[in-house]
């Protein structure tokens, strides 16, 4: 699901080209009716919902004192309301099916460190962490596991254009990661899939950070060692 039909159709064609089955539903996650229609279509097509990945987000850099109420709402409603509405609509159907399921929401490390310049997104991602821990307990009795995944800087076209437009910018970001490079998309996708798999049956209410040590990076006293 996504707001624009065109990239959805391209993605569905790629999945089908690889031998899979796909359903593409243009959806704005801020609208409870559209979210419900999406989950309804998924159950209609596939019989039940096994996994939900809350990956929709919106963000822009702004000083908190300049952020308009509408700008705050635009980001928090996509990130926090959208994740809840999707979890609620999928969770209801997982409960009904009696088969349980897995929910994974994508967050960012500023959910716990704070995120200067992105107060709306940081607050909303922190909200998703609290929602995840709450639903993990409420829905454990239904066999539904609820977790978060926290990617670091990842090599995608969209992130590159917005956050590291030049090769120099990209080099700066890569060198701020202790592992020394950006994440590959597969390195995030693989663990998202793994958290949905039966092998993760005992993992719920947890966060998995996949960021090459990015959020732990700090200058500390390493400068003195480098001069030696
Ligand atoms: C200040 C801004 C703004 C900006 C929008 N607004 N962009 N304010 N600076 N750059 C304000 C507008 O002025 C308006 O308020 C309000 O936000 C709503 O704007 P719209 O454009 O009408 O909203 P909408 O079309 O719903 O777009 C939502 C959006 C947009 C979030 C603003 O950027 C979007 O849809 N982005 C989706 C893709 C995206 O951002 N992906 C990045 C996610 S990455 P007023 O008061 O003027 O009406 C991510 C993880 C980062 O989240 C992790 C880093 C570690």
CSV table of C-alpha atoms and ligand atoms in Angstrom, one decimal:
chain,number,residue,atom,x,y,z
A,1,UNK,CA,0.0,0.0,0.0
A,2,UNK,CA,1.0,3.6,-0.7
A,3,UNK,CA,-0.6,6.8,-1.7
A,4,UNK,CA,0.4,6.7,-5.4
A,5,UNK,CA,-0.9,4.1,-7.7
A,6,UNK,CA,2.0,4.2,-10.1
A,7,UNK,CA,4.9,3.0,-7.9
A,8,UNK,CA,2.5,0.4,-6.4
A,9,UNK,CA,1.8,-1.0,-9.8
A,10,UNK,CA,5.6,-1.2,-10.6
A,11,UNK,CA,6.2,-3.0,-7.3
A,12,UNK,CA,3.4,-5.4,-7.8
A,13,UNK,CA,4.8,-6.2,-11.3
A,14,UNK,CA,8.2,-6.8,-9.9
A,15,UNK,CA,6.8,-9.2,-7.3
A,16,UNK,CA,4.7,-11.1,-9.9
A,17,UNK,CA,7.8,-11.1,-12.3
A,18,UNK,CA,9.7,-12.9,-9.5
A,19,UNK,CA,6.9,-15.5,-9.2
A,20,UNK,CA,5.0,-14.0,-6.3
A,21,UNK,CA,1.4,-12.8,-5.9
A,22,UNK,CA,0.7,-9.2,-5.1
A,23,UNK,CA,-2.2,-6.9,-4.3
A,24,UNK,CA,-1.7,-3.2,-4.8
A,25,UNK,CA,-4.1,-0.9,-3.0
A,26,UNK,CA,-3.6,2.9,-3.1
A,27,UNK,CA,-4.1,3.9,0.6
A,28,UNK,CA,-3.6,7.0,2.8
A,29,UNK,CA,-2.8,5.5,6.2
A,30,UNK,CA,-4.2,8.6,7.9
A,31,UNK,CA,-7.7,7.7,6.8
A,32,UNK,CA,-9.3,4.9,8.9
A,33,UNK,CA,-11.8,4.0,6.1
A,34,UNK,CA,-9.1,3.6,3.5
A,35,UNK,CA,-7.0,1.5,6.0
A,36,UNK,CA,-10.0,-0.7,6.6
A,37,UNK,CA,-10.7,-1.2,2.9
A,38,UNK,CA,-7.0,-2.2,2.4
A,39,UNK,CA,-7.2,-4.9,5.1
A,40,UNK,CA,-10.5,-6.1,3.8
A,41,UNK,CA,-9.0,-6.4,0.3
A,42,UNK,CA,-6.0,-8.3,1.7
A,43,UNK,CA,-8.3,-10.9,3.5
A,44,UNK,CA,-10.5,-11.1,0.4
A,45,UNK,CA,-7.5,-11.9,-1.8
A,46,UNK,CA,-5.3,-14.0,0.5
A,47,UNK,CA,-7.7,-15.4,3.1
A,48,UNK,CA,-6.0,-13.9,6.1
A,49,UNK,CA,-3.3,-11.4,7.2
A,50,UNK,CA,-0.1,-13.0,8.7
A,51,UNK,CA,2.2,-9.9,8.8
A,52,UNK,CA,1.9,-6.2,8.9
A,53,UNK,CA,4.9,-3.9,8.3
A,54,UNK,CA,4.2,-0.3,9.2
A,55,UNK,CA,6.7,1.5,6.9
A,56,UNK,CA,4.8,4.7,5.9
A,57,UNK,CA,6.5,7.9,7.2
A,58,UNK,CA,6.7,11.6,6.4
A,59,UNK,CA,9.3,14.0,7.6
A,60,UNK,CA,10.9,17.3,7.1
A,61,UNK,CA,13.6,19.3,8.9
A,62,UNK,CA,12.2,22.3,10.8
A,63,UNK,CA,12.9,24.3,13.9
A,64,UNK,CA,10.3,23.4,16.6
A,65,UNK,CA,9.4,27.1,17.1
A,66,UNK,CA,8.7,27.4,13.4
A,67,UNK,CA,6.6,24.2,13.0
A,68,UNK,CA,2.9,25.0,12.3
A,69,UNK,CA,0.2,23.0,14.0
A,70,UNK,CA,-0.7,21.6,10.6
A,71,UNK,CA,2.9,20.6,9.9
A,72,UNK,CA,3.0,18.8,13.3
A,73,UNK,CA,-0.2,17.0,12.4
A,74,UNK,CA,0.9,16.1,8.9
A,75,UNK,CA,3.9,14.1,10.2
A,76,UNK,CA,2.4,12.7,13.5
A,77,UNK,CA,-0.8,11.6,11.7
A,78,UNK,CA,1.2,9.6,9.0
A,79,UNK,CA,3.7,8.1,11.5
A,80,UNK,CA,1.8,7.5,14.7
A,81,UNK,CA,-1.9,7.6,13.7
A,82,UNK,CA,-1.2,5.6,10.5
A,83,UNK,CA,0.8,2.9,12.4
A,84,UNK,CA,-2.0,2.6,15.0
A,85,UNK,CA,-4.8,2.5,12.4
A,86,UNK,CA,-3.0,-0.2,10.4
A,87,UNK,CA,-2.2,-2.2,13.6
A,88,UNK,CA,-5.8,-2.0,14.7
A,89,UNK,CA,-7.3,-3.0,11.4
A,90,UNK,CA,-4.8,-5.9,10.8
A,91,UNK,CA,-4.9,-6.9,14.5
A,92,UNK,CA,-8.7,-7.2,14.5
A,93,UNK,CA,-8.5,-9.6,11.6
A,94,UNK,CA,-5.6,-11.6,13.1
A,95,UNK,CA,-7.7,-12.0,16.3
A,96,UNK,CA,-10.7,-13.1,14.2
A,97,UNK,CA,-8.7,-15.6,12.2
A,98,UNK,CA,-7.5,-17.3,15.5
A,99,UNK,CA,-4.1,-17.8,13.7
A,100,UNK,CA,-2.2,-14.8,15.3
A,101,UNK,CA,0.3,-12.8,13.3
A,102,UNK,CA,3.3,-10.5,13.4
A,103,UNK,CA,3.4,-6.7,13.3
A,104,UNK,CA,6.7,-4.8,12.7
A,105,UNK,CA,6.9,-1.0,12.7
A,106,UNK,CA,9.8,1.0,11.4
A,107,UNK,CA,11.2,3.6,13.8
A,108,UNK,CA,14.3,5.7,14.1
A,109,UNK,CA,16.9,6.0,17.0
A,110,UNK,CA,15.7,9.5,17.8
A,111,UNK,CA,12.7,7.9,19.3
A,112,UNK,CA,14.8,7.4,22.4
A,113,UNK,CA,17.6,10.0,21.9
A,114,UNK,CA,15.4,12.9,20.8
A,115,UNK,CA,15.8,14.3,17.3
A,116,UNK,CA,16.7,18.0,17.0
A,117,UNK,CA,15.2,19.4,13.8
A,118,UNK,CA,12.5,16.7,13.6
A,119,UNK,CA,10.4,17.1,16.8
A,120,UNK,CA,7.3,15.8,15.1
A,121,UNK,CA,8.8,12.6,13.7
A,122,UNK,CA,10.8,11.9,16.9
A,123,UNK,CA,7.7,12.3,19.1
A,124,UNK,CA,5.7,10.1,16.8
A,125,UNK,CA,8.4,7.3,16.6
A,126,UNK,CA,8.6,7.4,20.4
A,127,UNK,CA,4.8,6.9,20.4
A,128,UNK,CA,5.2,3.9,18.2
A,129,UNK,CA,7.6,2.3,20.7
A,130,UNK,CA,5.1,2.8,23.5
A,131,UNK,CA,2.3,1.5,21.3
A,132,UNK,CA,4.4,-1.6,20.4
A,133,UNK,CA,5.1,-2.5,24.0
A,134,UNK,CA,1.5,-2.0,24.9
A,135,UNK,CA,0.1,-4.1,22.0
A,136,UNK,CA,2.7,-6.8,22.6
A,137,UNK,CA,1.1,-7.5,26.0
A,138,UNK,CA,-2.5,-6.9,25.1
A,139,UNK,CA,-2.4,-9.2,22.0
A,140,UNK,CA,0.0,-11.9,23.3
A,141,UNK,CA,-3.0,-14.0,24.2
A,142,UNK,CA,-4.1,-13.9,20.5
A,143,UNK,CA,-0.7,-15.1,19.3
A,144,UNK,CA,0.1,-11.7,17.8
A,145,UNK,CA,3.7,-10.5,18.2
A,146,UNK,CA,4.5,-6.7,17.9
A,147,UNK,CA,8.0,-5.4,17.4
A,148,UNK,CA,9.9,-2.5,16.0
A,149,UNK,CA,12.9,-2.3,13.7
A,150,UNK,CA,15.3,0.7,13.7
A,151,UNK,CA,17.3,1.2,10.5
A,152,UNK,CA,20.3,3.5,10.3
A,153,UNK,CA,21.2,5.4,7.1
A,154,UNK,CA,20.2,3.1,4.2
A,155,UNK,CA,21.2,3.4,0.5
A,156,UNK,CA,17.9,4.2,-1.2
A,157,UNK,CA,17.1,6.6,-4.0
A,158,UNK,CA,14.7,8.6,-1.8
A,159,UNK,CA,17.0,8.9,1.2
A,160,UNK,CA,19.9,9.8,-1.0
A,161,UNK,CA,18.1,12.6,-2.9
A,162,UNK,CA,16.8,14.1,0.4
A,163,UNK,CA,19.7,13.5,2.8
A,164,UNK,CA,23.0,13.0,0.9
A,165,UNK,CA,22.5,14.5,-2.6
A,166,UNK,CA,26.3,14.7,-3.4
A,167,UNK,CA,28.9,11.9,-3.2
A,168,UNK,CA,30.7,14.1,-0.6
A,169,UNK,CA,27.6,14.2,1.5
A,170,UNK,CA,27.2,10.4,1.2
A,171,UNK,CA,30.9,10.0,2.2
A,172,UNK,CA,30.3,12.1,5.3
A,173,UNK,CA,27.3,10.1,6.4
A,174,UNK,CA,29.0,6.8,5.7
A,175,UNK,CA,32.0,7.8,7.8
A,176,UNK,CA,29.7,8.8,10.7
A,177,UNK,CA,28.7,5.1,10.9
A,178,UNK,CA,31.2,3.0,12.9
A,179,UNK,CA,30.8,0.1,10.4
A,180,UNK,CA,31.8,2.7,7.8
A,181,UNK,CA,29.1,2.4,5.1
A,182,UNK,CA,25.4,2.8,4.5
A,183,UNK,CA,23.1,-0.1,5.0
A,184,UNK,CA,21.9,-2.1,2.0
A,185,UNK,CA,18.2,-2.3,1.6
A,186,UNK,CA,18.4,-6.1,1.9
A,187,UNK,CA,20.0,-5.8,5.3
A,188,UNK,CA,16.9,-4.1,6.6
A,189,UNK,CA,14.4,-6.2,4.7
A,190,UNK,CA,15.9,-9.5,5.8
A,191,UNK,CA,15.6,-8.8,9.5
A,192,UNK,CA,12.1,-7.4,9.0
A,193,UNK,CA,11.1,-10.7,7.4
A,194,UNK,CA,12.9,-12.6,10.1
A,195,UNK,CA,10.9,-10.9,12.9
A,196,UNK,CA,7.7,-12.1,11.1
A,197,UNK,CA,8.9,-15.7,10.8
A,198,UNK,CA,7.9,-18.6,13.1
A,199,UNK,CA,11.6,-18.7,14.4
A,200,UNK,CA,10.8,-15.4,16.1
A,201,UNK,CA,7.8,-16.8,18.0
A,202,UNK,CA,9.3,-15.8,21.4
A,203,UNK,CA,10.2,-12.2,20.4
A,204,UNK,CA,7.6,-9.6,21.2
A,205,UNK,CA,7.6,-6.0,22.4
A,206,UNK,CA,11.2,-5.7,21.3
A,207,UNK,CA,13.2,-3.3,19.1
A,208,UNK,CA,15.9,-4.4,16.7
A,209,UNK,CA,18.4,-1.7,15.7
A,210,UNK,CA,20.2,-2.3,12.4
A,211,UNK,CA,22.4,0.8,12.0
A,212,UNK,CA,26.0,-0.3,12.0
A,213,UNK,CA,26.4,1.3,15.4
A,214,UNK,CA,25.3,4.7,14.1
A,215,UNK,CA,23.4,5.9,17.1
A,216,UNK,CA,26.2,4.9,19.5
A,217,UNK,CA,28.8,6.9,17.6
A,218,UNK,CA,30.4,9.7,19.5
A,219,UNK,CA,33.7,11.4,19.4
A,220,UNK,CA,34.5,10.6,23.0
A,221,UNK,CA,38.3,10.6,23.6
A,222,UNK,CA,39.2,8.9,20.3
A,223,UNK,CA,40.6,12.2,18.9
A,224,UNK,CA,43.5,12.0,21.4
A,225,UNK,CA,44.3,8.4,20.3
A,226,UNK,CA,44.3,9.4,16.6
A,227,UNK,CA,46.9,12.1,17.3
A,228,UNK,CA,49.3,9.6,18.8
B,1,LIG,C1,8.0,23.3,7.1
B,1,LIG,C2,6.4,22.1,6.1
B,1,LIG,C3,7.4,21.4,5.3
B,1,LIG,C4,8.7,21.9,5.4
B,1,LIG,C5,5.4,20.6,4.8
B,1,LIG,N1,5.2,21.5,5.8
B,1,LIG,N2,6.7,20.5,4.5
B,1,LIG,N3,6.7,23.0,7.0
B,1,LIG,N4,9.0,22.8,6.3
B,1,LIG,N5,9.7,21.4,4.6
B,1,LIG,C6,4.0,21.8,6.4
B,1,LIG,C7,3.1,22.6,5.4
B,1,LIG,O1,3.4,23.9,5.4
B,1,LIG,C8,1.7,22.4,6.0
B,1,LIG,O2,1.4,23.2,7.1
B,1,LIG,C9,1.8,21.0,6.6
B,1,LIG,O3,3.2,20.7,6.8
B,1,LIG,C10,1.2,19.9,5.7
B,1,LIG,O4,1.9,20.0,4.4
B,1,LIG,P1,1.3,19.2,3.1
B,1,LIG,O5,2.3,19.3,2.1
B,1,LIG,O6,-0.1,19.7,2.9
B,1,LIG,O7,1.2,17.7,3.7
B,1,LIG,P2,1.1,16.4,3.0
B,1,LIG,O8,0.8,16.5,1.5
B,1,LIG,O9,0.2,15.5,3.8
B,1,LIG,O10,2.6,15.9,3.1
B,1,LIG,C11,3.1,15.3,4.2
B,1,LIG,C12,4.6,15.6,4.3
B,1,LIG,C13,5.3,15.2,3.0
B,1,LIG,C14,5.1,14.8,5.5
B,1,LIG,C15,4.7,17.1,4.6
B,1,LIG,O11,6.7,15.6,3.1
B,1,LIG,C16,5.2,13.8,2.7
B,1,LIG,O12,4.2,13.3,2.3
B,1,LIG,N6,6.3,13.1,2.8
B,1,LIG,C17,6.3,11.6,2.6
B,1,LIG,C18,7.6,11.1,2.2
B,1,LIG,C19,8.6,11.4,3.3
B,1,LIG,O13,8.7,12.4,3.9
B,1,LIG,N7,9.4,10.4,3.6
B,1,LIG,C20,10.5,10.5,4.5
B,1,LIG,C21,10.3,9.7,5.6
B,1,LIG,S1,11.9,9.4,6.4
B,1,LIG,P3,0.6,24.6,6.9
B,1,LIG,O14,0.6,25.2,8.3
B,1,LIG,O15,1.4,25.5,6.0
B,1,LIG,O16,-0.7,24.3,6.4
B,1,LIG,C22,11.7,9.2,8.0
B,1,LIG,C23,12.8,8.6,8.8
B,1,LIG,C24,13.9,9.5,9.0
B,1,LIG,O17,10.7,9.6,8.5
B,1,LIG,C25,14.9,8.8,9.9
B,1,LIG,C26,16.2,9.6,10.0
B,1,LIG,C27,17.2,8.9,10.9
